[in-house]
């Protein structure tokens, strides 16, 4: 199961034909998002996009906010966090997992009004580690900062500031720095 959050979800929404308002988008990745969704379906991988988001009318902690379905984003609104329905869905999915990799915040966690998704996911990982013995890996500088900001850095199994490198290592790729150390 892959749970998607953060700014990348709007590229996936766009690939699905949804209006994303003024949300972050990587136009050059829309085609890739379409391909990834198709590949996930072909391989039987559950790819979960947030059904709702926290919207704001400006990129500002004090902006007007609303919660909307991912299909109801429009106009000058931008998505800055995952919504409460998504948090319930993600909690149910995380509860089923024994190995969890957290690689990227769920929203603009640096602003308190858009940190709930990221902090809640971090809390769910800490709970899974502490109560069930799940292996939880936090990769990437922003994810590590968010987990530490929430005071949960010592409650997960492993932390690495190398987000992309962490994923490559888990994928089985040889990392140049690690290879150099093993040659000594």
PDB file of C-alpha atoms in Angstrom:
ATOM      1  CA  UNK A   1       0.000   0.000   0.000  1.00  0.00           C
ATOM      2  CA  UNK A   2       1.257   3.469  -0.894  1.00  0.00           C
ATOM      3  CA  UNK A   3      -0.305   6.481   0.831  1.00  0.00           C
ATOM      4  CA  UNK A   4       0.251   9.728  -1.033  1.00  0.00           C
ATOM      5  CA  UNK A   5       0.235  13.157   0.575  1.00  0.00           C
ATOM      6  CA  UNK A   6       1.892  16.532   0.289  1.00  0.00           C
ATOM      7  CA  UNK A   7       2.211  18.673  -2.799  1.00  0.00           C
ATOM      8  CA  UNK A   8       2.569  15.707  -5.151  1.00  0.00           C
ATOM      9  CA  UNK A   9      -1.087  14.735  -4.742  1.00  0.00           C
ATOM     10  CA  UNK A  10      -2.210  17.643  -6.891  1.00  0.00           C
ATOM     11  CA  UNK A  11      -0.228  16.304  -9.835  1.00  0.00           C
ATOM     12  CA  UNK A  12      -2.093  13.016  -9.410  1.00  0.00           C
ATOM     13  CA  UNK A  13      -5.435  14.826  -9.099  1.00  0.00           C
ATOM     14  CA  UNK A  14      -4.662  16.710 -12.306  1.00  0.00           C
ATOM     15  CA  UNK A  15      -3.865  13.374 -13.993  1.00  0.00           C
ATOM     16  CA  UNK A  16      -7.335  12.228 -12.915  1.00  0.00           C
ATOM     17  CA  UNK A  17      -8.856  15.327 -14.515  1.00  0.00           C
ATOM     18  CA  UNK A  18      -9.707  17.145 -11.284  1.00  0.00           C
ATOM     19  CA  UNK A  19      -9.539  20.922 -10.910  1.00  0.00           C
ATOM     20  CA  UNK A  20      -6.791  21.744  -8.416  1.00  0.00           C
ATOM     21  CA  UNK A  21      -7.320  25.491  -8.114  1.00  0.00           C
ATOM     22  CA  UNK A  22      -4.035  27.216  -7.287  1.00  0.00           C
ATOM     23  CA  UNK A  23      -2.504  24.132  -5.662  1.00  0.00           C
ATOM     24  CA  UNK A  24       1.081  23.126  -6.313  1.00  0.00           C
ATOM     25  CA  UNK A  25       1.465  21.196  -9.576  1.00  0.00           C
ATOM     26  CA  UNK A  26       4.316  19.684 -11.520  1.00  0.00           C
ATOM     27  CA  UNK A  27       2.870  19.929 -15.021  1.00  0.00           C
ATOM     28  CA  UNK A  28       5.736  17.925 -16.494  1.00  0.00           C
ATOM     29  CA  UNK A  29       4.905  15.016 -14.157  1.00  0.00           C
ATOM     30  CA  UNK A  30       1.177  14.654 -14.935  1.00  0.00           C
ATOM     31  CA  UNK A  31       1.840  11.999 -17.581  1.00  0.00           C
ATOM     32  CA  UNK A  32       4.123  10.114 -15.180  1.00  0.00           C
ATOM     33  CA  UNK A  33       1.441  10.241 -12.474  1.00  0.00           C
ATOM     34  CA  UNK A  34      -1.005   8.691 -14.948  1.00  0.00           C
ATOM     35  CA  UNK A  35       1.489   5.927 -15.743  1.00  0.00           C
ATOM     36  CA  UNK A  36       2.231   5.277 -12.065  1.00  0.00           C
ATOM     37  CA  UNK A  37      -1.461   4.890 -11.248  1.00  0.00           C
ATOM     38  CA  UNK A  38      -1.849   2.435 -14.142  1.00  0.00           C
ATOM     39  CA  UNK A  39       1.254   0.471 -13.088  1.00  0.00           C
ATOM     40  CA  UNK A  40       0.049   0.288  -9.494  1.00  0.00           C
ATOM     41  CA  UNK A  41      -3.297  -1.069 -10.657  1.00  0.00           C
ATOM     42  CA  UNK A  42      -1.648  -3.618 -12.986  1.00  0.00           C
ATOM     43  CA  UNK A  43       0.614  -4.869 -10.187  1.00  0.00           C
ATOM     44  CA  UNK A  44      -2.100  -4.950  -7.539  1.00  0.00           C
ATOM     45  CA  UNK A  45      -0.488  -2.178  -5.488  1.00  0.00           C
ATOM     46  CA  UNK A  46      -2.986  -0.150  -3.505  1.00  0.00           C
ATOM     47  CA  UNK A  47      -2.274   3.526  -4.228  1.00  0.00           C
ATOM     48  CA  UNK A  48      -4.263   5.758  -1.866  1.00  0.00           C
ATOM     49  CA  UNK A  49      -4.848   9.415  -2.698  1.00  0.00           C
ATOM     50  CA  UNK A  50      -6.386  11.674  -0.050  1.00  0.00           C
ATOM     51  CA  UNK A  51     -10.158  11.957  -0.475  1.00  0.00           C
ATOM     52  CA  UNK A  52     -10.154  15.391   1.182  1.00  0.00           C
ATOM     53  CA  UNK A  53      -7.777  18.290   1.706  1.00  0.00           C
ATOM     54  CA  UNK A  54      -7.401  21.426   3.792  1.00  0.00           C
ATOM     55  CA  UNK A  55      -7.659  24.408   1.450  1.00  0.00           C
ATOM     56  CA  UNK A  56      -6.478  27.978   1.929  1.00  0.00           C
ATOM     57  CA  UNK A  57      -7.109  31.112  -0.104  1.00  0.00           C
ATOM     58  CA  UNK A  58      -3.465  32.197   0.331  1.00  0.00           C
ATOM     59  CA  UNK A  59      -0.128  30.609   1.207  1.00  0.00           C
ATOM     60  CA  UNK A  60      -0.305  32.004   4.715  1.00  0.00           C
ATOM     61  CA  UNK A  61      -0.856  30.483   8.142  1.00  0.00           C
ATOM     62  CA  UNK A  62      -3.645  33.005   8.795  1.00  0.00           C
ATOM     63  CA  UNK A  63      -5.437  32.553   5.461  1.00  0.00           C
ATOM     64  CA  UNK A  64      -9.095  31.586   5.227  1.00  0.00           C
ATOM     65  CA  UNK A  65      -9.379  27.810   5.207  1.00  0.00           C
ATOM     66  CA  UNK A  66     -11.882  25.143   4.259  1.00  0.00           C
ATOM     67  CA  UNK A  67     -12.002  21.374   4.021  1.00  0.00           C
ATOM     68  CA  UNK A  68     -13.048  20.001   0.662  1.00  0.00           C
ATOM     69  CA  UNK A  69     -13.275  16.792  -1.278  1.00  0.00           C
ATOM     70  CA  UNK A  70     -10.384  16.329  -3.680  1.00  0.00           C
ATOM     71  CA  UNK A  71     -12.979  16.690  -6.443  1.00  0.00           C
ATOM     72  CA  UNK A  72     -14.169  20.081  -5.181  1.00  0.00           C
ATOM     73  CA  UNK A  73     -11.029  22.226  -5.346  1.00  0.00           C
ATOM     74  CA  UNK A  74     -11.414  25.287  -7.549  1.00  0.00           C
ATOM     75  CA  UNK A  75     -10.733  28.950  -8.110  1.00  0.00           C
ATOM     76  CA  UNK A  76      -8.113  30.637  -5.984  1.00  0.00           C
ATOM     77  CA  UNK A  77      -8.062  27.886  -3.339  1.00  0.00           C
ATOM     78  CA  UNK A  78      -4.927  25.818  -2.804  1.00  0.00           C
ATOM     79  CA  UNK A  79      -4.468  22.583  -0.912  1.00  0.00           C
ATOM     80  CA  UNK A  80      -2.018  22.859   1.978  1.00  0.00           C
ATOM     81  CA  UNK A  81      -2.717  19.722   4.041  1.00  0.00           C
ATOM     82  CA  UNK A  82      -4.616  16.458   3.991  1.00  0.00           C
ATOM     83  CA  UNK A  83      -8.095  16.478   5.501  1.00  0.00           C
ATOM     84  CA  UNK A  84      -9.767  14.655   8.405  1.00  0.00           C
ATOM     85  CA  UNK A  85     -11.339  11.928   6.259  1.00  0.00           C
ATOM     86  CA  UNK A  86      -7.890  11.223   4.842  1.00  0.00           C
ATOM     87  CA  UNK A  87      -6.398  11.008   8.324  1.00  0.00           C
ATOM     88  CA  UNK A  88      -8.972   8.370   9.288  1.00  0.00           C
ATOM     89  CA  UNK A  89      -8.255   6.440   6.084  1.00  0.00           C
ATOM     90  CA  UNK A  90      -4.473   6.663   6.560  1.00  0.00           C
ATOM     91  CA  UNK A  91      -4.781   5.590  10.221  1.00  0.00           C
ATOM     92  CA  UNK A  92      -6.683   2.472   9.157  1.00  0.00           C
ATOM     93  CA  UNK A  93      -4.057   1.654   6.516  1.00  0.00           C
ATOM     94  CA  UNK A  94      -1.099   2.249   8.865  1.00  0.00           C
ATOM     95  CA  UNK A  95      -2.733   0.005  11.465  1.00  0.00           C
ATOM     96  CA  UNK A  96      -2.460  -2.903   8.982  1.00  0.00           C
ATOM     97  CA  UNK A  97       1.262  -2.407   8.272  1.00  0.00           C
ATOM     98  CA  UNK A  98       4.304  -3.819   9.990  1.00  0.00           C
ATOM     99  CA  UNK A  99       6.842  -1.894   7.926  1.00  0.00           C
ATOM    100  CA  UNK A 100       6.181   1.766   7.189  1.00  0.00           C
ATOM    101  CA  UNK A 101       8.329   4.238   5.263  1.00  0.00           C
ATOM    102  CA  UNK A 102       7.488   7.929   5.752  1.00  0.00           C
ATOM    103  CA  UNK A 103       9.099  10.007   3.018  1.00  0.00           C
ATOM    104  CA  UNK A 104       7.646  13.488   2.844  1.00  0.00           C
ATOM    105  CA  UNK A 105       5.273  15.651   4.865  1.00  0.00           C
ATOM    106  CA  UNK A 106       1.519  15.560   4.286  1.00  0.00           C
ATOM    107  CA  UNK A 107       1.211  19.324   4.139  1.00  0.00           C
ATOM    108  CA  UNK A 108       2.944  22.593   4.887  1.00  0.00           C
ATOM    109  CA  UNK A 109       3.860  21.486   8.407  1.00  0.00           C
ATOM    110  CA  UNK A 110       6.014  24.577   8.962  1.00  0.00           C
ATOM    111  CA  UNK A 111       2.767  26.542   9.358  1.00  0.00           C
ATOM    112  CA  UNK A 112       0.774  25.356  12.399  1.00  0.00           C
ATOM    113  CA  UNK A 113      -2.603  25.527  10.619  1.00  0.00           C
ATOM    114  CA  UNK A 114      -1.399  23.015   7.996  1.00  0.00           C
ATOM    115  CA  UNK A 115       0.669  20.716  10.210  1.00  0.00           C
ATOM    116  CA  UNK A 116      -2.073  18.390  11.458  1.00  0.00           C
ATOM    117  CA  UNK A 117      -1.728  15.831   8.655  1.00  0.00           C
ATOM    118  CA  UNK A 118       2.020  15.499   9.034  1.00  0.00           C
ATOM    119  CA  UNK A 119       1.974  15.462  12.835  1.00  0.00           C
ATOM    120  CA  UNK A 120      -0.863  12.918  12.935  1.00  0.00           C
ATOM    121  CA  UNK A 121       0.943  10.585  10.536  1.00  0.00           C
ATOM    122  CA  UNK A 122       4.102  10.931  12.664  1.00  0.00           C
ATOM    123  CA  UNK A 123       2.053  10.083  15.771  1.00  0.00           C
ATOM    124  CA  UNK A 124       0.574   7.044  14.008  1.00  0.00           C
ATOM    125  CA  UNK A 125       4.067   5.825  13.117  1.00  0.00           C
ATOM    126  CA  UNK A 126       5.309   6.319  16.683  1.00  0.00           C
ATOM    127  CA  UNK A 127       2.276   4.442  17.996  1.00  0.00           C
ATOM    128  CA  UNK A 128       2.816   1.594  15.522  1.00  0.00           C
ATOM    129  CA  UNK A 129       6.458   1.319  16.616  1.00  0.00           C
ATOM    130  CA  UNK A 130       5.874   1.601  20.340  1.00  0.00           C
ATOM    131  CA  UNK A 131       2.672  -0.460  20.665  1.00  0.00           C
ATOM    132  CA  UNK A 132       2.974  -3.062  17.893  1.00  0.00           C
ATOM    133  CA  UNK A 133       6.691  -3.211  17.205  1.00  0.00           C
ATOM    134  CA  UNK A 134       6.274  -2.056  13.613  1.00  0.00           C
ATOM    135  CA  UNK A 135       9.417  -1.011  11.785  1.00  0.00           C
ATOM    136  CA  UNK A 136       9.079   2.666  10.920  1.00  0.00           C
ATOM    137  CA  UNK A 137      11.560   4.471   8.713  1.00  0.00           C
ATOM    138  CA  UNK A 138      11.486   8.240   8.343  1.00  0.00           C
ATOM    139  CA  UNK A 139      13.470   9.472   5.337  1.00  0.00           C
ATOM    140  CA  UNK A 140      14.153  12.956   4.060  1.00  0.00           C
ATOM    141  CA  UNK A 141      15.062  16.227   5.692  1.00  0.00           C
ATOM    142  CA  UNK A 142      11.525  17.643   5.808  1.00  0.00           C
ATOM    143  CA  UNK A 143      10.075  14.409   7.209  1.00  0.00           C
ATOM    144  CA  UNK A 144      12.802  14.214   9.846  1.00  0.00           C
ATOM    145  CA  UNK A 145      12.253  17.865  10.780  1.00  0.00           C
ATOM    146  CA  UNK A 146       8.511  17.271  11.113  1.00  0.00           C
ATOM    147  CA  UNK A 147       8.926  14.148  13.257  1.00  0.00           C
ATOM    148  CA  UNK A 148      11.456  15.890  15.482  1.00  0.00           C
ATOM    149  CA  UNK A 149       9.281  19.030  15.691  1.00  0.00           C
ATOM    150  CA  UNK A 150       6.485  16.769  16.954  1.00  0.00           C
ATOM    151  CA  UNK A 151       8.876  15.363  19.592  1.00  0.00           C
ATOM    152  CA  UNK A 152       8.675  11.854  18.143  1.00  0.00           C
ATOM    153  CA  UNK A 153      12.162  11.321  16.736  1.00  0.00           C
ATOM    154  CA  UNK A 154      13.020   8.784  19.421  1.00  0.00           C
ATOM    155  CA  UNK A 155       9.714   6.924  18.997  1.00  0.00           C
ATOM    156  CA  UNK A 156      10.284   5.590  15.458  1.00  0.00           C
ATOM    157  CA  UNK A 157      12.668   2.832  14.367  1.00  0.00           C
ATOM    158  CA  UNK A 158      15.000   4.729  12.062  1.00  0.00           C
ATOM    159  CA  UNK A 159      15.577   8.270  10.813  1.00  0.00           C
ATOM    160  CA  UNK A 160      17.599   9.289   7.767  1.00  0.00           C
ATOM    161  CA  UNK A 161      17.908  12.781   6.327  1.00  0.00           C
ATOM    162  CA  UNK A 162      18.612  11.188   2.933  1.00  0.00           C
ATOM    163  CA  UNK A 163      15.081  10.858   1.563  1.00  0.00           C
ATOM    164  CA  UNK A 164      15.820   9.796  -1.997  1.00  0.00           C
ATOM    165  CA  UNK A 165      18.896   7.889  -0.895  1.00  0.00           C
ATOM    166  CA  UNK A 166      16.860   6.040   1.743  1.00  0.00           C
ATOM    167  CA  UNK A 167      14.391   4.934  -0.901  1.00  0.00           C
ATOM    168  CA  UNK A 168      17.195   3.851  -3.232  1.00  0.00           C
ATOM    169  CA  UNK A 169      18.823   1.830  -0.456  1.00  0.00           C
ATOM    170  CA  UNK A 170      15.502   0.106   0.309  1.00  0.00           C
ATOM    171  CA  UNK A 171      15.136  -0.539  -3.418  1.00  0.00           C
ATOM    172  CA  UNK A 172      18.443  -2.426  -3.325  1.00  0.00           C
ATOM    173  CA  UNK A 173      20.562   0.080  -5.220  1.00  0.00           C
ATOM    174  CA  UNK A 174      24.214   0.577  -4.343  1.00  0.00           C
ATOM    175  CA  UNK A 175      24.860   3.985  -2.852  1.00  0.00           C
ATOM    176  CA  UNK A 176      28.285   5.461  -3.709  1.00  0.00           C
ATOM    177  CA  UNK A 177      29.008   6.589  -0.147  1.00  0.00           C
ATOM    178  CA  UNK A 178      28.093   3.227   1.329  1.00  0.00           C
ATOM    179  CA  UNK A 179      30.079   1.411  -1.364  1.00  0.00           C
ATOM    180  CA  UNK A 180      33.130   3.551  -0.591  1.00  0.00           C
ATOM    181  CA  UNK A 181      32.906   2.617   3.085  1.00  0.00           C
ATOM    182  CA  UNK A 182      32.679  -1.093   2.339  1.00  0.00           C
ATOM    183  CA  UNK A 183      35.808  -0.889   0.137  1.00  0.00           C
ATOM    184  CA  UNK A 184      37.927   0.301   3.083  1.00  0.00           C
TER     185      UNK A 184
END
